[in-house]
């Protein structure tokens, strides 16, 4: 049977992708970030031996537009092309999917969990998904893992509640555990941490909030589920509400799961957070 | 049911992209999203006015684009990620765009950051 072997919370700041493309990971300004992911990469590859990653991310009006913007969308494709976000296409291998596993997840979510997701047979992926892939996995001609993209509307309010995102994680875990193939699955929640990119509050950072969030996601996710969007945006910046996607990751692992890695770096306008967790056996 | 917008729109200097903003910004966002195709970016550079007319931008909205008035594009309903896309047409990145929104020069803005080299 398939099992959830890891939960990962990570920021998906687009400038990280540009650093990777320029090969500047070792520059003084970026080394503290990339160094923190080295043990994560080896842990995922060699210890938990991940086969598949369910990536919870948001599309930034790239492959989806506000003309039709799904609240929850799940990819069901053998391959996801790299999207052009308005600046050209990044030189990355396309993301490979798993049709049979996707179909199982979609059926389980709709029939067993009453999560009536939008099922996407053609879905291009952008920095919300690709930056976490760059941070957590190395690639040559291809990526070492297959991916199930799960897109969440965190841009156009009304957006799902934090609690709803947490429940989606619980539902995804049950979907994984009812899949009759031997697969090691990681669930990754992406986005945040504190940042605001618009208005006269541009550049708002709240390091104290970010560290509090990193504490709570580990030991007391209910406290985060109880937050309203406004409370989160007030404290951490309007664009920080992406953090509700970390709760999907947290819902997909057990209540008493424990932390393996943690990092925080806030060089410019966004708190870049990392946490990895694993079920306590 | 918990009211998710419980502060009643009172977050200072913040323009939450809700359904009203999305409707107000419909033309700007349609235009910006079209820029995900490189052919459309080329068309804009060839004849910006004609290209924006395809999306029925008002004269004021077109002026905001041409004047690079990022803050007022946001207030006019441009989603921030779409405003970033429009700024890229003029080779203006996130940080200079943001600095302008808060009334600082790029250099002044960088001085407020923890690690200025991480641009």
Tab-separated table of C-alpha atoms in Angstrom:
chain	number	residue	atom	x	y	z
A	1	UNK	CA	0.000	0.000	0.000
A	2	UNK	CA	1.049	3.600	-0.531
A	3	UNK	CA	2.050	5.575	2.568
A	4	UNK	CA	2.819	9.179	3.518
A	5	UNK	CA	6.490	9.192	4.464
A	6	UNK	CA	7.190	12.901	4.799
A	7	UNK	CA	5.565	16.285	5.196
A	8	UNK	CA	7.384	19.355	3.910
A	9	UNK	CA	6.495	23.010	4.380
A	10	UNK	CA	8.517	25.409	2.259
A	11	UNK	CA	8.355	28.865	0.750
A	12	UNK	CA	8.206	29.141	-3.042
A	13	UNK	CA	9.719	32.595	-3.587
A	14	UNK	CA	10.305	33.057	-7.355
A	15	UNK	CA	13.694	34.766	-6.987
A	16	UNK	CA	15.012	31.397	-5.745
A	17	UNK	CA	14.316	29.965	-9.199
A	18	UNK	CA	16.279	32.768	-10.842
A	19	UNK	CA	19.232	32.045	-8.533
A	20	UNK	CA	19.152	28.371	-9.540
A	21	UNK	CA	19.033	29.281	-13.239
A	22	UNK	CA	22.066	31.551	-12.831
A	23	UNK	CA	23.914	28.970	-10.708
A	24	UNK	CA	24.401	31.414	-7.840
A	25	UNK	CA	23.393	29.122	-4.989
A	26	UNK	CA	26.820	29.520	-3.369
A	27	UNK	CA	26.807	33.325	-3.376
A	28	UNK	CA	27.028	34.818	0.139
A	29	UNK	CA	23.451	36.132	-0.013
A	30	UNK	CA	21.946	32.783	-0.992
A	31	UNK	CA	24.159	30.139	0.557
A	32	UNK	CA	22.346	30.212	3.926
A	33	UNK	CA	19.119	29.249	2.154
A	34	UNK	CA	20.412	26.534	-0.168
A	35	UNK	CA	22.678	24.966	2.466
A	36	UNK	CA	19.641	24.348	4.658
A	37	UNK	CA	18.062	22.207	1.935
A	38	UNK	CA	21.073	19.926	1.375
A	39	UNK	CA	20.203	17.627	4.311
A	40	UNK	CA	16.564	17.682	3.167
A	41	UNK	CA	17.534	16.538	-0.324
A	42	UNK	CA	19.586	13.615	0.972
A	43	UNK	CA	16.941	12.715	3.571
A	44	UNK	CA	14.217	12.557	0.914
A	45	UNK	CA	16.357	10.633	-1.573
A	46	UNK	CA	18.241	8.215	0.686
A	47	UNK	CA	16.294	7.794	3.920
A	48	UNK	CA	12.594	8.170	3.244
A	49	UNK	CA	13.087	7.239	-0.427
A	50	UNK	CA	10.309	9.301	-1.886
A	51	UNK	CA	8.643	8.068	-5.092
A	52	UNK	CA	5.856	10.617	-5.451
A	53	UNK	CA	5.232	14.130	-4.168
A	54	UNK	CA	1.837	15.719	-3.747
A	55	UNK	CA	2.602	19.421	-4.080
A	56	UNK	CA	0.074	21.891	-2.676
A	57	UNK	CA	0.703	25.219	-4.380
A	58	UNK	CA	-1.044	28.163	-5.933
A	59	UNK	CA	-0.923	29.240	-9.540
A	60	UNK	CA	-0.150	32.980	-9.754
A	61	UNK	CA	-2.583	33.785	-12.597
A	62	UNK	CA	-0.315	31.892	-14.955
A	63	UNK	CA	-1.856	28.679	-16.273
A	64	UNK	CA	-5.147	29.594	-14.608
A	65	UNK	CA	-6.691	33.010	-15.042
A	66	UNK	CA	-9.211	34.892	-12.945
A	67	UNK	CA	-11.678	34.296	-15.765
A	68	UNK	CA	-11.883	30.748	-14.375
A	69	UNK	CA	-10.027	30.212	-11.154
A	70	UNK	CA	-10.601	26.889	-9.385
A	71	UNK	CA	-10.611	26.746	-5.599
A	72	UNK	CA	-9.006	23.289	-5.515
A	73	UNK	CA	-7.607	21.710	-8.681
A	74	UNK	CA	-5.790	18.376	-9.026
A	75	UNK	CA	-3.584	17.484	-11.973
A	76	UNK	CA	-4.309	14.278	-13.862
A	77	UNK	CA	-1.649	14.094	-16.513
A	78	UNK	CA	1.439	12.009	-17.295
A	79	UNK	CA	3.391	15.209	-17.869
A	80	UNK	CA	3.177	18.835	-16.762
A	81	UNK	CA	4.955	21.381	-18.938
A	82	UNK	CA	6.925	24.294	-17.509
A	83	UNK	CA	4.806	27.429	-17.845
A	84	UNK	CA	5.846	30.836	-19.150
A	85	UNK	CA	4.956	33.227	-16.322
A	86	UNK	CA	5.502	36.298	-18.463
A	87	UNK	CA	9.296	36.208	-18.418
A	88	UNK	CA	10.100	33.188	-20.604
A	89	UNK	CA	10.228	29.458	-19.857
A	90	UNK	CA	12.758	28.274	-17.270
A	91	UNK	CA	15.225	25.610	-18.475
A	92	UNK	CA	13.869	22.727	-16.394
A	93	UNK	CA	12.774	19.206	-17.251
A	94	UNK	CA	9.014	18.902	-17.415
A	95	UNK	CA	7.316	17.449	-14.348
A	96	UNK	CA	6.201	13.830	-14.686
A	97	UNK	CA	2.887	12.735	-13.248
A	98	UNK	CA	1.232	9.431	-12.447
A	99	UNK	CA	-2.120	9.042	-14.179
A	100	UNK	CA	-3.327	6.059	-12.207
A	101	UNK	CA	-2.430	7.558	-8.828
A	102	UNK	CA	-3.977	10.911	-9.808
A	103	UNK	CA	-7.186	9.185	-10.890
A	104	UNK	CA	-7.349	7.344	-7.567
A	105	UNK	CA	-6.814	10.564	-5.606
A	106	UNK	CA	-9.495	12.390	-7.616
A	107	UNK	CA	-12.037	9.591	-7.188
A	108	UNK	CA	-11.281	9.284	-3.487
A	109	UNK	CA	-11.539	13.036	-2.861
A	110	UNK	CA	-14.864	13.354	-4.679
A	111	UNK	CA	-16.605	10.113	-3.693
A	112	UNK	CA	-15.248	9.471	-0.199
A	113	UNK	CA	-14.350	12.917	1.117
A	114	UNK	CA	-16.791	15.277	-0.636
A	115	UNK	CA	-13.936	17.451	-1.870
A	116	UNK	CA	-15.323	18.330	-5.307
A	117	UNK	CA	-12.064	19.299	-6.947
A	118	UNK	CA	-11.484	20.502	-10.492
A	119	UNK	CA	-9.656	17.773	-12.399
A	120	UNK	CA	-7.039	19.108	-14.820
A	121	UNK	CA	-5.798	16.974	-17.683
A	122	UNK	CA	-3.730	19.820	-19.085
A	123	UNK	CA	-1.880	21.861	-16.517
A	124	UNK	CA	1.324	23.856	-16.873
A	125	UNK	CA	3.275	24.392	-13.678
A	126	UNK	CA	4.998	27.540	-12.450
A	127	UNK	CA	7.116	28.839	-9.582
A	128	UNK	CA	4.627	27.864	-6.892
A	129	UNK	CA	5.459	24.235	-7.662
A	130	UNK	CA	8.843	24.495	-9.364
A	131	UNK	CA	10.771	26.437	-6.711
A	132	UNK	CA	10.027	23.823	-4.025
A	133	UNK	CA	11.077	21.135	-6.519
A	134	UNK	CA	14.379	22.970	-7.101
A	135	UNK	CA	14.932	23.260	-3.359
A	136	UNK	CA	14.110	19.685	-2.394
A	137	UNK	CA	15.236	17.588	-5.372
A	138	UNK	CA	18.168	17.487	-7.773
A	139	UNK	CA	17.506	16.781	-11.412
A	140	UNK	CA	19.446	15.793	-14.496
A	141	UNK	CA	17.513	15.077	-17.653
A	142	UNK	CA	14.570	14.296	-15.443
A	143	UNK	CA	13.320	14.723	-11.871
A	144	UNK	CA	13.826	11.804	-9.458
A	145	UNK	CA	10.158	11.805	-8.349
A	146	UNK	CA	6.734	11.980	-9.902
A	147	UNK	CA	4.359	14.743	-8.869
A	148	UNK	CA	0.657	15.201	-8.224
A	149	UNK	CA	0.002	18.956	-8.438
A	150	UNK	CA	-2.757	20.276	-6.173
A	151	UNK	CA	-3.568	23.904	-6.917
A	152	UNK	CA	-5.351	26.076	-4.337
A	153	UNK	CA	-6.889	29.501	-4.819
A	154	UNK	CA	-5.181	31.712	-2.263
A	155	UNK	CA	-5.319	34.830	-4.441
A	156	UNK	CA	-8.930	35.749	-5.111
A	157	UNK	CA	-11.025	35.953	-1.955
A	158	UNK	CA	-13.156	34.076	-0.944
A	159	UNK	CA	-10.369	31.538	-0.538
A	160	UNK	CA	-10.681	28.306	1.447
A	161	UNK	CA	-10.381	28.549	5.210
A	162	UNK	CA	-7.244	27.388	6.969
A	163	UNK	CA	-9.295	24.595	8.523
A	164	UNK	CA	-10.547	23.469	5.114
A	165	UNK	CA	-6.972	23.238	3.863
A	166	UNK	CA	-6.075	21.148	6.925
A	167	UNK	CA	-9.017	18.831	6.240
A	168	UNK	CA	-7.869	18.473	2.640
A	169	UNK	CA	-4.604	17.137	4.026
A	170	UNK	CA	-6.439	14.532	6.096
A	171	UNK	CA	-8.437	13.561	3.016
A	172	UNK	CA	-5.301	13.287	0.900
A	173	UNK	CA	-3.719	11.016	3.484
A	174	UNK	CA	-6.691	8.663	3.313
A	175	UNK	CA	-6.472	8.790	-0.488
A	176	UNK	CA	-2.818	7.756	-0.326
A	177	UNK	CA	-3.503	4.972	2.177
A	178	UNK	CA	-6.248	3.450	0.038
A	179	UNK	CA	-4.035	3.270	-3.047
A	180	UNK	CA	-3.041	-0.344	-3.559
A	181	UNK	CA	0.481	0.191	-4.860
A	182	UNK	CA	3.703	0.268	-2.916
A	183	UNK	CA	4.644	3.942	-3.051
A	184	UNK	CA	6.436	6.357	-0.711
A	185	UNK	CA	4.623	9.661	-0.864
A	186	UNK	CA	5.697	13.074	0.423
A	187	UNK	CA	3.147	15.850	0.858
A	188	UNK	CA	4.494	19.353	0.387
A	189	UNK	CA	2.721	22.551	1.430
A	190	UNK	CA	4.225	25.639	-0.189
A	191	UNK	CA	4.143	29.429	-0.043
A	192	UNK	CA	4.713	32.258	2.411
A	193	UNK	CA	5.987	33.077	4.845
A	194	UNK	CA	5.384	36.715	5.760
A	195	UNK	CA	5.327	39.046	2.776
A	196	UNK	CA	3.268	41.729	1.167
A	197	UNK	CA	4.001	42.721	-2.405
A	198	UNK	CA	1.326	45.320	-3.027
A	199	UNK	CA	0.280	48.723	-1.757
A	200	UNK	CA	2.004	51.117	0.603
A	201	UNK	CA	2.718	48.146	2.849
A	202	UNK	CA	5.076	46.543	0.297
A	203	UNK	CA	7.996	44.821	1.989
A	204	UNK	CA	6.156	44.059	5.235
A	205	UNK	CA	7.987	41.243	7.022
A	206	UNK	CA	7.154	39.707	10.390
A	207	UNK	CA	9.943	37.429	11.531
A	208	UNK	CA	8.342	36.946	14.929
A	209	UNK	CA	5.114	35.720	13.350
A	210	UNK	CA	6.994	33.411	10.987
A	211	UNK	CA	8.858	31.749	13.823
A	212	UNK	CA	5.648	31.438	15.824
A	213	UNK	CA	4.023	29.807	12.771
A	214	UNK	CA	6.937	27.359	12.451
A	215	UNK	CA	6.442	26.426	16.123
A	216	UNK	CA	2.694	26.024	15.785
A	217	UNK	CA	2.697	24.038	12.547
A	218	UNK	CA	4.824	21.483	14.364
A	219	UNK	CA	3.068	21.147	17.704
A	220	UNK	CA	-0.278	22.959	17.537
A	221	UNK	CA	-1.705	23.184	14.001
A	222	UNK	CA	-5.170	23.736	15.465
A	223	UNK	CA	-4.070	27.212	16.554
A	224	UNK	CA	-3.339	27.976	12.892
A	225	UNK	CA	-6.630	26.436	11.734
A	226	UNK	CA	-8.379	28.849	14.086
A	227	UNK	CA	-6.861	31.902	12.387
A	228	UNK	CA	-8.917	33.943	9.969
A	229	UNK	CA	-7.485	35.157	6.698
A	230	UNK	CA	-7.632	38.719	7.947
A	231	UNK	CA	-5.675	37.867	11.095
A	232	UNK	CA	-3.006	36.158	9.023
A	233	UNK	CA	-2.837	38.991	6.482
A	234	UNK	CA	-2.805	41.651	9.198
A	235	UNK	CA	0.149	40.083	10.955
A	236	UNK	CA	2.166	38.618	8.116
A	237	UNK	CA	1.127	40.592	5.011
A	238	UNK	CA	-1.628	40.025	2.492
A	239	UNK	CA	0.336	37.600	0.312
A	240	UNK	CA	1.319	35.538	3.377
A	241	UNK	CA	-2.141	33.994	3.441
A	242	UNK	CA	-0.564	31.358	1.151
A	243	UNK	CA	0.558	29.771	4.408
A	244	UNK	CA	-2.821	28.072	4.722
A	245	UNK	CA	-1.416	25.577	2.187
A	246	UNK	CA	1.108	24.392	4.787
A	247	UNK	CA	-1.869	23.130	6.789
A	248	UNK	CA	-2.698	20.653	4.038
A	249	UNK	CA	0.758	19.160	4.512
A	250	UNK	CA	0.227	19.118	8.293
A	251	UNK	CA	-3.139	17.417	7.934
A	252	UNK	CA	-1.553	14.677	5.835
A	253	UNK	CA	0.771	13.545	8.624
A	254	UNK	CA	-0.211	12.337	12.084
A	255	UNK	CA	-1.073	14.646	14.977
A	256	UNK	CA	2.017	13.539	16.906
A	257	UNK	CA	4.374	13.702	13.921
A	258	UNK	CA	7.783	15.140	14.716
A	259	UNK	CA	10.081	17.607	13.040
A	260	UNK	CA	13.225	16.613	11.164
A	261	UNK	CA	14.481	19.896	9.645
A	262	UNK	CA	13.702	23.548	10.186
A	263	UNK	CA	15.142	26.731	8.703
A	264	UNK	CA	14.287	30.388	8.383
A	265	UNK	CA	15.888	33.099	6.264
A	266	UNK	CA	14.458	36.520	5.482
A	267	UNK	CA	16.895	38.375	3.242
A	268	UNK	CA	14.617	40.688	1.247
A	269	UNK	CA	10.824	40.887	1.224
A	270	UNK	CA	9.694	37.357	2.102
A	271	UNK	CA	10.303	35.141	5.081
A	272	UNK	CA	11.639	31.907	3.592
A	273	UNK	CA	10.655	29.068	5.870
A	274	UNK	CA	11.280	25.344	5.840
A	275	UNK	CA	10.024	22.515	7.961
A	276	UNK	CA	10.073	18.791	7.352
A	277	UNK	CA	8.146	16.335	9.471
A	278	UNK	CA	7.524	12.642	9.738
A	279	UNK	CA	4.972	10.427	11.457
A	280	UNK	CA	6.086	9.228	14.869
A	281	UNK	CA	5.986	5.442	14.707
B	1	UNK	CA	-19.257	30.150	10.235
B	2	UNK	CA	-16.255	32.274	11.071
B	3	UNK	CA	-16.084	35.531	9.165
B	4	UNK	CA	-12.720	35.275	7.449
B	5	UNK	CA	-12.624	38.971	6.632
B	6	UNK	CA	-13.284	39.871	10.236
B	7	UNK	CA	-11.195	43.035	10.294
B	8	UNK	CA	-13.679	44.553	7.886
B	9	UNK	CA	-11.162	45.642	5.280
B	10	UNK	CA	-9.253	47.646	7.844
B	11	UNK	CA	-5.753	46.299	7.191
B	12	UNK	CA	-3.831	49.472	6.577
B	13	UNK	CA	-2.460	50.188	3.104
B	14	UNK	CA	-3.702	46.818	1.874
B	15	UNK	CA	-6.033	46.155	-1.052
B	16	UNK	CA	-7.204	42.584	-0.633
B	17	UNK	CA	-7.913	41.011	-4.010
B	18	UNK	CA	-11.524	39.981	-3.504
B	19	UNK	CA	-14.393	39.608	-5.980
B	20	UNK	CA	-15.052	43.347	-6.116
B	21	UNK	CA	-11.402	44.086	-6.881
B	22	UNK	CA	-11.297	41.249	-9.397
B	23	UNK	CA	-14.307	42.662	-11.222
B	24	UNK	CA	-12.894	46.182	-11.134
B	25	UNK	CA	-9.594	44.896	-12.516
B	26	UNK	CA	-11.082	42.579	-15.115
B	27	UNK	CA	-9.554	44.363	-18.133
B	28	UNK	CA	-6.153	44.899	-16.529
B	29	UNK	CA	-5.967	41.273	-15.411
B	30	UNK	CA	-7.090	39.886	-18.779
B	31	UNK	CA	-4.440	42.015	-20.473
B	32	UNK	CA	-1.717	40.999	-18.014
B	33	UNK	CA	-2.538	37.296	-18.162
B	34	UNK	CA	-2.243	37.394	-21.954
B	35	UNK	CA	1.420	38.323	-21.414
B	36	UNK	CA	2.155	34.744	-20.453
B	37	UNK	CA	2.501	34.226	-24.227
B	38	UNK	CA	5.716	35.665	-25.632
B	39	UNK	CA	3.925	36.513	-28.895
B	40	UNK	CA	1.656	38.864	-26.939
B	41	UNK	CA	4.600	40.515	-25.214
B	42	UNK	CA	6.006	41.198	-28.683
B	43	UNK	CA	2.689	42.630	-29.849
B	44	UNK	CA	2.598	44.982	-26.864
B	45	UNK	CA	6.109	46.199	-27.639
B	46	UNK	CA	5.153	46.764	-31.281
B	47	UNK	CA	1.999	48.790	-30.575
B	48	UNK	CA	1.075	49.025	-26.909
B	49	UNK	CA	-2.037	51.099	-27.448
B	50	UNK	CA	-3.545	48.767	-30.038
B	51	UNK	CA	-2.679	45.734	-27.944
B	52	UNK	CA	-4.340	47.140	-24.821
B	53	UNK	CA	-7.393	48.045	-26.906
B	54	UNK	CA	-7.886	44.330	-27.541
B	55	UNK	CA	-8.662	43.996	-23.835
B	56	UNK	CA	-10.780	47.153	-23.767
B	57	UNK	CA	-8.650	48.948	-21.213
B	58	UNK	CA	-10.020	52.382	-20.438
B	59	UNK	CA	-7.956	55.457	-21.285
B	60	UNK	CA	-7.107	55.802	-17.580
B	61	UNK	CA	-6.049	52.169	-17.271
B	62	UNK	CA	-3.850	52.456	-20.342
B	63	UNK	CA	-2.228	55.553	-18.889
B	64	UNK	CA	-1.524	53.753	-15.613
B	65	UNK	CA	0.282	51.063	-17.590
B	66	UNK	CA	2.274	53.476	-19.740
B	67	UNK	CA	3.094	55.684	-16.734
B	68	UNK	CA	4.232	52.585	-14.769
B	69	UNK	CA	1.933	53.644	-11.929
B	70	UNK	CA	2.057	50.365	-10.025
B	71	UNK	CA	0.228	51.500	-6.886
B	72	UNK	CA	-2.739	52.798	-8.845
B	73	UNK	CA	-2.810	49.684	-11.031
B	74	UNK	CA	-3.235	47.725	-7.798
B	75	UNK	CA	-5.973	50.082	-6.610
B	76	UNK	CA	-7.656	49.743	-10.014
B	77	UNK	CA	-7.990	46.006	-9.402
B	78	UNK	CA	-4.787	44.657	-10.907
B	79	UNK	CA	-3.800	41.533	-9.017
B	80	UNK	CA	-0.249	42.027	-7.773
B	81	UNK	CA	1.090	39.055	-9.730
B	82	UNK	CA	-0.378	40.556	-12.869
B	83	UNK	CA	1.098	43.960	-12.057
B	84	UNK	CA	4.494	42.227	-11.724
B	85	UNK	CA	3.914	40.787	-15.214
B	86	UNK	CA	3.140	44.256	-16.618
B	87	UNK	CA	6.230	45.735	-14.938
B	88	UNK	CA	8.349	43.033	-16.581
B	89	UNK	CA	7.266	44.397	-19.974
B	90	UNK	CA	9.228	47.509	-19.058
B	91	UNK	CA	12.144	45.470	-17.645
B	92	UNK	CA	11.191	46.549	-14.128
B	93	UNK	CA	11.560	43.879	-11.470
B	94	UNK	CA	9.662	43.259	-8.259
B	95	UNK	CA	11.879	45.334	-5.967
B	96	UNK	CA	11.963	48.589	-7.963
B	97	UNK	CA	8.233	48.143	-8.558
B	98	UNK	CA	7.652	47.710	-4.835
B	99	UNK	CA	9.928	50.587	-3.872
B	100	UNK	CA	7.869	52.886	-6.083
B	101	UNK	CA	4.671	51.763	-4.342
B	102	UNK	CA	6.039	52.881	-0.972
B	103	UNK	CA	7.583	56.069	-2.324
B	104	UNK	CA	11.250	55.090	-2.020
B	105	UNK	CA	14.006	54.915	-4.593
B	106	UNK	CA	15.283	51.411	-5.284
B	107	UNK	CA	18.526	52.225	-3.454
B	108	UNK	CA	16.657	53.590	-0.435
B	109	UNK	CA	14.468	50.501	-0.362
B	110	UNK	CA	17.467	48.160	-0.448
B	111	UNK	CA	18.817	49.896	2.655
B	112	UNK	CA	15.738	48.707	4.558
B	113	UNK	CA	16.438	45.016	3.810
B	114	UNK	CA	18.338	42.416	5.827
B	115	UNK	CA	20.528	41.037	3.001
B	116	UNK	CA	20.769	43.513	0.153
B	117	UNK	CA	22.635	41.085	-2.105
B	118	UNK	CA	19.712	38.648	-2.292
B	119	UNK	CA	17.974	40.368	-5.185
